[in-house]
Coordinates of C-alpha atoms in Angstrom, one line a residue:
X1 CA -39.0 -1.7 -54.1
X2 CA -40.0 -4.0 -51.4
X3 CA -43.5 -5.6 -51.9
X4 CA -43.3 -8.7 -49.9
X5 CA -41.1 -7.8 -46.9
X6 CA -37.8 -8.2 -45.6
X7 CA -36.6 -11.4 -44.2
X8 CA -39.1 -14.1 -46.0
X9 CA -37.6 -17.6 -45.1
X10 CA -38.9 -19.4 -48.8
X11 CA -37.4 -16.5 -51.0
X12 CA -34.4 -17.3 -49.5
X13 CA -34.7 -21.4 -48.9
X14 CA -35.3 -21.2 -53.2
X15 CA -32.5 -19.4 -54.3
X16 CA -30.1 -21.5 -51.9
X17 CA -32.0 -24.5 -53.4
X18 CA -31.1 -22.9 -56.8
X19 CA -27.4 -22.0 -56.3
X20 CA -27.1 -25.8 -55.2
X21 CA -28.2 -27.3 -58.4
X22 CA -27.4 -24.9 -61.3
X23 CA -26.0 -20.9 -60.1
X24 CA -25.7 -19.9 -63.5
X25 CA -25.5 -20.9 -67.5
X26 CA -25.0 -18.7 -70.2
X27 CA -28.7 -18.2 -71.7
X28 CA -27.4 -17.7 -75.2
X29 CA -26.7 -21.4 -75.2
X30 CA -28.7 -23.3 -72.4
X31 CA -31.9 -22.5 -71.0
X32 CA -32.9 -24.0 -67.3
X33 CA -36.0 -25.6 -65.7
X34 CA -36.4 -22.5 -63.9
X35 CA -36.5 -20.1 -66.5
X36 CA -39.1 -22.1 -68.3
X37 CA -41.0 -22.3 -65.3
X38 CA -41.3 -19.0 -64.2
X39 CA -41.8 -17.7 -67.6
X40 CA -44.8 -19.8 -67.5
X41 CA -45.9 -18.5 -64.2
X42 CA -45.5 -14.8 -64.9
X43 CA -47.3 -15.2 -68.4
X44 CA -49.9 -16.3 -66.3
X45 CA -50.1 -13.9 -63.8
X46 CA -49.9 -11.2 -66.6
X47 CA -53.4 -12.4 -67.7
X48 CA -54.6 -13.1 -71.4
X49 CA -53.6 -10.2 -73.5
X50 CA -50.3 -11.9 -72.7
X51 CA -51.1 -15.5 -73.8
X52 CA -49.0 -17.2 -76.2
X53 CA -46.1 -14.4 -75.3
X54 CA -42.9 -14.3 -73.7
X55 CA -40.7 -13.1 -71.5
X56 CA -36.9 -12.0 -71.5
X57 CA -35.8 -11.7 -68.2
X58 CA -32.9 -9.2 -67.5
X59 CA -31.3 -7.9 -64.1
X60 CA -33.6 -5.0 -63.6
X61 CA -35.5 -2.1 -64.6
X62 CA -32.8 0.0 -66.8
X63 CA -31.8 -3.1 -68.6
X64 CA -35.4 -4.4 -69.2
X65 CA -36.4 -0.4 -70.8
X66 CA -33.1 -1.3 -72.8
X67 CA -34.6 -4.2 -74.1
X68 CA -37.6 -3.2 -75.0
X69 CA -36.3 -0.4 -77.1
X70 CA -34.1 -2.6 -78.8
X71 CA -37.0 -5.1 -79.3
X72 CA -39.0 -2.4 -80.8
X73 CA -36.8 -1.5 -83.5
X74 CA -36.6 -5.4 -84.4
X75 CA -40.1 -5.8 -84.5
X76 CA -40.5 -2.8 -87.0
X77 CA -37.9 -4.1 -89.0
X78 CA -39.2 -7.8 -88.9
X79 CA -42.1 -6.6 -90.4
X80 CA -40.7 -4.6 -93.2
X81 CA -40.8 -1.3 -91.1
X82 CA -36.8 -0.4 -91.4
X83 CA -37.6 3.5 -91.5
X84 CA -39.0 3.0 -87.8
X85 CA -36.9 3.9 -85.2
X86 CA -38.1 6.9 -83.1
X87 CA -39.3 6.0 -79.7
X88 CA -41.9 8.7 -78.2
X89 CA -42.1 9.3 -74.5
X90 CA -43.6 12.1 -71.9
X91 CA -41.9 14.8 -70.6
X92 CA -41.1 14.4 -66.7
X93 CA -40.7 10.8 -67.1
X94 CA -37.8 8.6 -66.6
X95 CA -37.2 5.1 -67.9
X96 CA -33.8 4.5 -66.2
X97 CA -29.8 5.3 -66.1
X98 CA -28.6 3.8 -69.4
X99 CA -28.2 6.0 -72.5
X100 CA -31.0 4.3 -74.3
X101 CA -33.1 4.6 -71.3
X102 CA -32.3 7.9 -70.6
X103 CA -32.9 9.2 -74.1
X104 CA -36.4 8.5 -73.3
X105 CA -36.7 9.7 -69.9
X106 CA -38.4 13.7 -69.9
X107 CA -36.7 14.3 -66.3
X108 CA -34.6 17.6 -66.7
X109 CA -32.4 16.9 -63.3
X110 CA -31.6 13.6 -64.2
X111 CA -30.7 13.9 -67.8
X112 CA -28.9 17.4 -67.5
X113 CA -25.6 16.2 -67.3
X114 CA -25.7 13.5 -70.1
X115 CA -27.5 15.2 -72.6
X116 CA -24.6 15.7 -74.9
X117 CA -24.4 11.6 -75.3
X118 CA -28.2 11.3 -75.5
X119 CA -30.4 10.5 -78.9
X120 CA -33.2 13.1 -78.9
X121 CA -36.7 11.5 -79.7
X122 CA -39.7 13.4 -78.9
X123 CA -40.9 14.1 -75.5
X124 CA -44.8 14.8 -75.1
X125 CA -46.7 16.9 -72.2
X126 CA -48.3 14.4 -69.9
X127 CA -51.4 14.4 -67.5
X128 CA -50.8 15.7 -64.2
X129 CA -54.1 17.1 -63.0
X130 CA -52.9 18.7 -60.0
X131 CA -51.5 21.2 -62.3
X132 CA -53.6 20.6 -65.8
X133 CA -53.0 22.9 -68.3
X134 CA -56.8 22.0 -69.8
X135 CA -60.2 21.9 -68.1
X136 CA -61.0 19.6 -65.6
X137 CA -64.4 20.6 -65.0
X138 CA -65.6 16.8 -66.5
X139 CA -63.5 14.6 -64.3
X140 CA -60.6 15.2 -66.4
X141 CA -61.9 13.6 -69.3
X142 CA -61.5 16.4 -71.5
X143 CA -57.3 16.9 -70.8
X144 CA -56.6 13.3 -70.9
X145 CA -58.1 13.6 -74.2
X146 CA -56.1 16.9 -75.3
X147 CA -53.1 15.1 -74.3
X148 CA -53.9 11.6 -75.8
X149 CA -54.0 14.2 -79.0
X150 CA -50.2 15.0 -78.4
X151 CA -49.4 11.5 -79.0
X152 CA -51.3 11.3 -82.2
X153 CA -49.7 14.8 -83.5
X154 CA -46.2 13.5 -82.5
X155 CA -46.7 10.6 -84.5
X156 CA -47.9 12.2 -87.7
X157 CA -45.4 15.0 -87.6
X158 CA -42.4 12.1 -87.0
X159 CA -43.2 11.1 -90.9
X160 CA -43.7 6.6 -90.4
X161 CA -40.6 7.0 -87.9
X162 CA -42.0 6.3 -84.8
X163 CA -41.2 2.5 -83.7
X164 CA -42.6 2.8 -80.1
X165 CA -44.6 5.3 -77.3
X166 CA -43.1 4.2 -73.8
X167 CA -45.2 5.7 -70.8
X168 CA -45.6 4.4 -67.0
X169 CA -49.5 3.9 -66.5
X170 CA -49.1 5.3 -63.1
X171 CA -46.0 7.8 -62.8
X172 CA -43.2 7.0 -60.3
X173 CA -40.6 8.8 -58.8
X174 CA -40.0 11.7 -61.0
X175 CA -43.9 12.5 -61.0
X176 CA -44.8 11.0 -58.2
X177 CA -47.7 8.7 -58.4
X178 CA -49.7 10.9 -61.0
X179 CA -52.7 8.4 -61.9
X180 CA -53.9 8.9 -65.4
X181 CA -57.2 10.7 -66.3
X182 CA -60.2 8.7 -67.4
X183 CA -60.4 7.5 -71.3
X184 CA -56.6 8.5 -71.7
X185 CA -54.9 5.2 -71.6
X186 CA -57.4 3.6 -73.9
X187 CA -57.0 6.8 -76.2
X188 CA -53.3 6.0 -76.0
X189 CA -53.4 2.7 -77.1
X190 CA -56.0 3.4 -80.0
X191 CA -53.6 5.5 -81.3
X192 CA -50.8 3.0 -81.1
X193 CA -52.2 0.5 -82.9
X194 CA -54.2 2.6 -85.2
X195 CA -50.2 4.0 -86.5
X196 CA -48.5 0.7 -86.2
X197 CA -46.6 2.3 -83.0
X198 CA -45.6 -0.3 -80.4
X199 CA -47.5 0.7 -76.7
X200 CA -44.7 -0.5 -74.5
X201 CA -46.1 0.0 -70.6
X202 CA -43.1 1.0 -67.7
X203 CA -44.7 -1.0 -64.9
X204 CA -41.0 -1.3 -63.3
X205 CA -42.5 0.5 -60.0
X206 CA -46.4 0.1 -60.9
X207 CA -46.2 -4.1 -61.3
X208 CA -46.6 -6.8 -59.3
X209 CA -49.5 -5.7 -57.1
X210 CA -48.3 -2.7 -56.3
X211 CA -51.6 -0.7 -57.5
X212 CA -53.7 -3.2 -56.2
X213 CA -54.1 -5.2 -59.5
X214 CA -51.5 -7.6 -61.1
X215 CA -49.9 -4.8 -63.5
X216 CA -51.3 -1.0 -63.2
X217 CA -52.5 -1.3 -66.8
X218 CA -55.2 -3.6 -65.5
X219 CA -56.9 -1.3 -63.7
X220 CA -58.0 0.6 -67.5
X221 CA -58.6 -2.4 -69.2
X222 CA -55.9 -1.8 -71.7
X223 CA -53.2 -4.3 -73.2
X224 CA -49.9 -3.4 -74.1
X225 CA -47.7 -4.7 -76.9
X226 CA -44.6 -4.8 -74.2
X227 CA -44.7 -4.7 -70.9
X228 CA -41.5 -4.1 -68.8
X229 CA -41.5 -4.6 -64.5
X230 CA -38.6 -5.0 -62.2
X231 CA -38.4 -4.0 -58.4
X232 CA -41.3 -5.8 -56.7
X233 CA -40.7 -8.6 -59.4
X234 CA -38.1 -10.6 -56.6
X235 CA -39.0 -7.4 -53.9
X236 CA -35.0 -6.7 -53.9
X237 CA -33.7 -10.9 -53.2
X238 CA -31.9 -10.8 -56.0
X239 CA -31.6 -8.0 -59.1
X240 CA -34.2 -9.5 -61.7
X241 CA -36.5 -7.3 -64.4
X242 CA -38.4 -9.0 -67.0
X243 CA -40.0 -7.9 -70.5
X244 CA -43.1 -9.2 -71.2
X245 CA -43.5 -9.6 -74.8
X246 CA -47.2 -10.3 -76.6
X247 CA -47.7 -12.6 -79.0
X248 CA -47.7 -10.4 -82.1
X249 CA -44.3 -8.9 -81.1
X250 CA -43.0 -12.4 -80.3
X251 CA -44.4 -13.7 -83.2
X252 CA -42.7 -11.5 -86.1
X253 CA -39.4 -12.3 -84.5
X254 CA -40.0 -16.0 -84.3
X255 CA -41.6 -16.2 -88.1
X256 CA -38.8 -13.6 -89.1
X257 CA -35.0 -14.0 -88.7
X258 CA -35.7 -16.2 -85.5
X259 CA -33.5 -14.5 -83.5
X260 CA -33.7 -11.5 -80.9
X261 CA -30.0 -9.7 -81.6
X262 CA -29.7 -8.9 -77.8
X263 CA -28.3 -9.9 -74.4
X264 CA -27.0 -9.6 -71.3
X265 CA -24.0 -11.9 -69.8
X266 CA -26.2 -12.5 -66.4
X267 CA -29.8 -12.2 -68.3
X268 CA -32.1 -14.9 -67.1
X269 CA -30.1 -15.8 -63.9
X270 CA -31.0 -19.0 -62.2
X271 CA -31.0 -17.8 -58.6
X272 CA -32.5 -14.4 -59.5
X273 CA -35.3 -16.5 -61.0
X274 CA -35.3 -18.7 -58.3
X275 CA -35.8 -15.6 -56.1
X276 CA -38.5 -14.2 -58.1
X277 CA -40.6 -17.0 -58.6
X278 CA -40.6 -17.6 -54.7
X279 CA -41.6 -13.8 -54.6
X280 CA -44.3 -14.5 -57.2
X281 CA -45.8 -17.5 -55.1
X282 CA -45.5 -15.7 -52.1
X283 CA -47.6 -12.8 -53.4
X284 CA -50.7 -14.8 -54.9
X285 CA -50.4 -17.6 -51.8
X286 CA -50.9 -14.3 -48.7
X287 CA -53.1 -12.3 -51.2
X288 CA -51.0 -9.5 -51.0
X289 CA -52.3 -7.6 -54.7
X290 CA -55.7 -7.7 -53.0
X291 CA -53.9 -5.8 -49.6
X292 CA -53.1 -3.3 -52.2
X293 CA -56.0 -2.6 -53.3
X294 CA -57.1 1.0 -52.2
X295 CA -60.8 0.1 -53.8
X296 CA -61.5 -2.2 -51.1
X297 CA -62.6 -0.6 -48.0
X298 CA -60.4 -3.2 -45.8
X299 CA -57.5 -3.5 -47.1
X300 CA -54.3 -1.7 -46.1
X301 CA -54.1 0.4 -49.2
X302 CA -57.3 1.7 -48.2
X303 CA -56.3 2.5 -44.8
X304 CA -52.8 4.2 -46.0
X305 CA -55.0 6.6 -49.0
X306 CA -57.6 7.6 -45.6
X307 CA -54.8 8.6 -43.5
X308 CA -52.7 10.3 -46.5
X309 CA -56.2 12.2 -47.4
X310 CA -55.9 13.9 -43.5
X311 CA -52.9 15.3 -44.6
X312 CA -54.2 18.2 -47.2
X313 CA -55.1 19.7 -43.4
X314 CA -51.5 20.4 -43.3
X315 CA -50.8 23.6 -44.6
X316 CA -47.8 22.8 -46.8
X317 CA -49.5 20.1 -48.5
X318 CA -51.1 20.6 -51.5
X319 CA -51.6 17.6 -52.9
X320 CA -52.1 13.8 -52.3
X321 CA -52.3 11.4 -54.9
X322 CA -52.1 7.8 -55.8
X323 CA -53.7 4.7 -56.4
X324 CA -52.8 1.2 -54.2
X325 CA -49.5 1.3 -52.2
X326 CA -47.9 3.5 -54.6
X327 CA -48.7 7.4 -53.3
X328 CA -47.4 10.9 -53.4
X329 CA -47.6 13.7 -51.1
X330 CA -46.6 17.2 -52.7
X331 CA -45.3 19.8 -50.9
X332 CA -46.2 23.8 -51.9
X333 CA -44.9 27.1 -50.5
X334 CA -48.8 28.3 -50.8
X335 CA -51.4 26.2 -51.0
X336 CA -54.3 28.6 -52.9
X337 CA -51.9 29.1 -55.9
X338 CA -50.1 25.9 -55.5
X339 CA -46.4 27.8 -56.0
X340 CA -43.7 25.5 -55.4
X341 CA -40.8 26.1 -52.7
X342 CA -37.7 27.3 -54.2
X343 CA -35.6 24.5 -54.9
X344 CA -32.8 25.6 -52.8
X345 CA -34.8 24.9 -49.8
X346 CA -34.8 21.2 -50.8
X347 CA -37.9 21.1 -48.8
X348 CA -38.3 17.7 -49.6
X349 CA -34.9 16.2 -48.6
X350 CA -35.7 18.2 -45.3
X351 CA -39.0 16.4 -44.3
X352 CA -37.3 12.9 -45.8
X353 CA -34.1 13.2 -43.4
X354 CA -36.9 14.7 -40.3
X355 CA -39.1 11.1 -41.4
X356 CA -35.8 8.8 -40.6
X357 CA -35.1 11.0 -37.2
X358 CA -38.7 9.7 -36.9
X359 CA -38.1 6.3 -38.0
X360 CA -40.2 6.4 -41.0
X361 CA -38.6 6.0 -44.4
X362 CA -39.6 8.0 -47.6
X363 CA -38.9 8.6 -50.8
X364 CA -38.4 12.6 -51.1
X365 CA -37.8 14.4 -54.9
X366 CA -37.5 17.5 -56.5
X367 CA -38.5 18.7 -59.7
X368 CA -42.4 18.0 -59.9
X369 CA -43.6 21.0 -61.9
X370 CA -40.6 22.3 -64.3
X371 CA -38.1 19.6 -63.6
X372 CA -36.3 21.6 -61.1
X373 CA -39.0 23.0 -58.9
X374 CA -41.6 21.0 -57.1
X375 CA -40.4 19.0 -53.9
X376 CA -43.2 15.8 -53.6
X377 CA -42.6 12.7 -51.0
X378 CA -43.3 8.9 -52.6
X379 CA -44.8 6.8 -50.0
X380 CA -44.6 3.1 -51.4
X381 CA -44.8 0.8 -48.0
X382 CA -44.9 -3.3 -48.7
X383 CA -47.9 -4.9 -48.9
X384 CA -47.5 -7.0 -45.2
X385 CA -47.8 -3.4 -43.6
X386 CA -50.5 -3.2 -41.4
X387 CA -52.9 -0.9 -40.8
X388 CA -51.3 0.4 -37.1
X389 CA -48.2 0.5 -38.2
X390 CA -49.7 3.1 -41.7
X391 CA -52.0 5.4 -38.5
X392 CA -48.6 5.7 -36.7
X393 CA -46.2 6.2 -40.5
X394 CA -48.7 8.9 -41.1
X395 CA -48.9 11.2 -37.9
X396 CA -44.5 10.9 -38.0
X397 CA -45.3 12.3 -41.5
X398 CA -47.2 14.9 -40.5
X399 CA -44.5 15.7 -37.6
X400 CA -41.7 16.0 -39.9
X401 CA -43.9 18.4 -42.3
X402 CA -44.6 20.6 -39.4
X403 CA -41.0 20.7 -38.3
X404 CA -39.4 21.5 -41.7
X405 CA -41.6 23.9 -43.3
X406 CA -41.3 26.7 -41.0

């Protein structure tokens, strides 16, 4: 996911730079200047409930959820946990396409197929107040407490098994955008630590700026044990994820056998690093997290969530959601009891394909309320958008809704 914009002269200048000194050594055996570097940099950037941490870089988001699982288990087992190994996740999520990462994606459509090579761990209900199965009538207080509960109940009932919970702060794709009620995070991450559970956060679509802070968790004031990010990390230069390990996880490895029993041939690849630390100074040097910041009344996130917001005029949409650049537009067949279109109309494709007769590029999915039903459209422009060129994105929007829902 593009966060920086296509074309930037010093992404490219650094990884050519890169490729003429050192393209690539094995990291199981040498490390490079720029690794250290931009592990450095990004510690940094991740703020302090990441100091004294560390960072394994992969070559994206599937293979960084990967890692972290596997780092899970070894943390448990580094300190004396070996019955530890169930991972806990929310239904309707996904993680990415490997095995390991699918096993603890919730997404029905996308794990179908696979589900006879998939380890089942348990999948909890998540907050989606759109369509809350609690009362809302506090702000939502109240359901992201019931399902904060889940966590804890699937935790006790998993008898000392559980290793890790893996959730996205803000949903992506599958979801679309769902940002999560107040107190439920910081319920989450009680319960965590209170169990001896890893919190590992999925910022793979939600860091980097993209929600108008550093990393999405920010924005709840809550610190992670693991935190895994990808896409905006190099903006699409180069394929590049990291993990971003705190220093109690870090530490029990590094007192303990010393050794992380993991890897990838092309983890921690020179020019991918190069690309992504050029990203990384491109972002904090043009201020692009604070663009993204919908809370302030200037910037172009704001402008993008004021123009989306129009749209519930539009009689298919029921619902517009989102935090920063990262927002969702879902689609209903009738608005006052929010019922879904059919999924054989693949309403969603149908606006999507209308959008790119329009010029405009979105993100359309299915599968929003059961897994199959629900058609929703992710709207995740980069951060060097302006705020014409969001006025004119929307009314195409609004165009192509009119002229597929019929």
């Amino acid at each position: 996911m593009n966060f920086v914009g296509h074309g930037v002269a010093e992404i490219a200048t650094a990884m050519a730079a890169q490729a003429k000194q050192v393209e690539f050594v094995h990291s199981g055996q040498f490390t490079t200047p720029v690794a250290e570097e931009y592990a450095a940099e990004l510690l940094e950037f991740a703020g302090k409930n990441f100091e004294g941490g560390c960072i394994y870089f992969t070559c994206g988001g599937s293979e960084s959820v990967e890692t972290a699982l596997k780092l899970a288990r070894q943390y448990q087992v580094e300190i004396g946990q070996k019955g530890r190994h169930q991972i806990i996740s929310r239904g309707q999520s996904y993680h990415g396409s490997t095995l390991g990462a699918l096993s603890v994606s919730g997404n029905k459509r996308r794990r179908e197929m696979y589900v006879p090579m998939l380890r089942e761990f348990p999948h909890i209900a998540f907050p989606y107040c759109y369509r809350c199965a609690f009362d809302c009538t506090d702000g939502c207080r109240n359901c992201g407490q019931e399902y904060a509960a889940e966590l804890e109940k699937a935790i006790e009932g998993a008898n000392g098994e559980v290793a890790a919970f893996i959730a996205e702060p803000v949903s992506g794709a599958t979801l679309g955008a769902v940002v999560p009620p107040p107190g439920y995070l910081q319920s989450v991450a009680e319960i965590c630590e209170r169990h001896g559970v890893l919190f590992v956060a999925d910022e793979v679509m939600t860091g980097m700026g993209r929600t108008g802070k550093n990393f999405a968790v920010e924005h709840w004031d809550v610190a992670p044990d693991v935190l895994v990010t990808a896409k905006g990390l190099s903006s699409g230069y180069a394929p590049l994820g990291a993990v971003i390990v705190s220093r109690k996880v870090a530490d029990a490895i590094a007192c303990g056998s010393g050794a992380f029993l993991h890897g990838f041939t092309y983890n921690s690849h020179p020019i991918s690093l190069a690309a992504g630390r050029a990203v990384l100074k491109f972002v904090q040097e043009h201020d692009l997290v604070q663009h993204a910041d919908s809370g302030q009344p200037d910037s172009v996130a704001a402008t993008l969530r004021r123009e989306l917001q129009v749209l519930l005029e539009t009689e298919a949409v029921g619902d517009v959601r989102g935090i920063g650049l990262l927002w969702t537009v879902e689609l209903v067949a009738d608005k006052n009891r929010k019922r879904p279109f059919d999924a054989e109309l693949n309403v969603a494709a149908r606006v999507a394909q209308a959008a790119m007769r329009r010029g405009l590029l979105v993100y359309p999915v299915q599968g929003c309320v059961d897994g199959i039903a629900g058609d929703h459209l992710v709207i995740a422009p980069p951060a060097i958008i302006t705020a014409e060129q969001i006025i004119g994105a929307v009314e195409q929007l609004r165009e192509a809704i009119k002229e597929s829902v019929v």
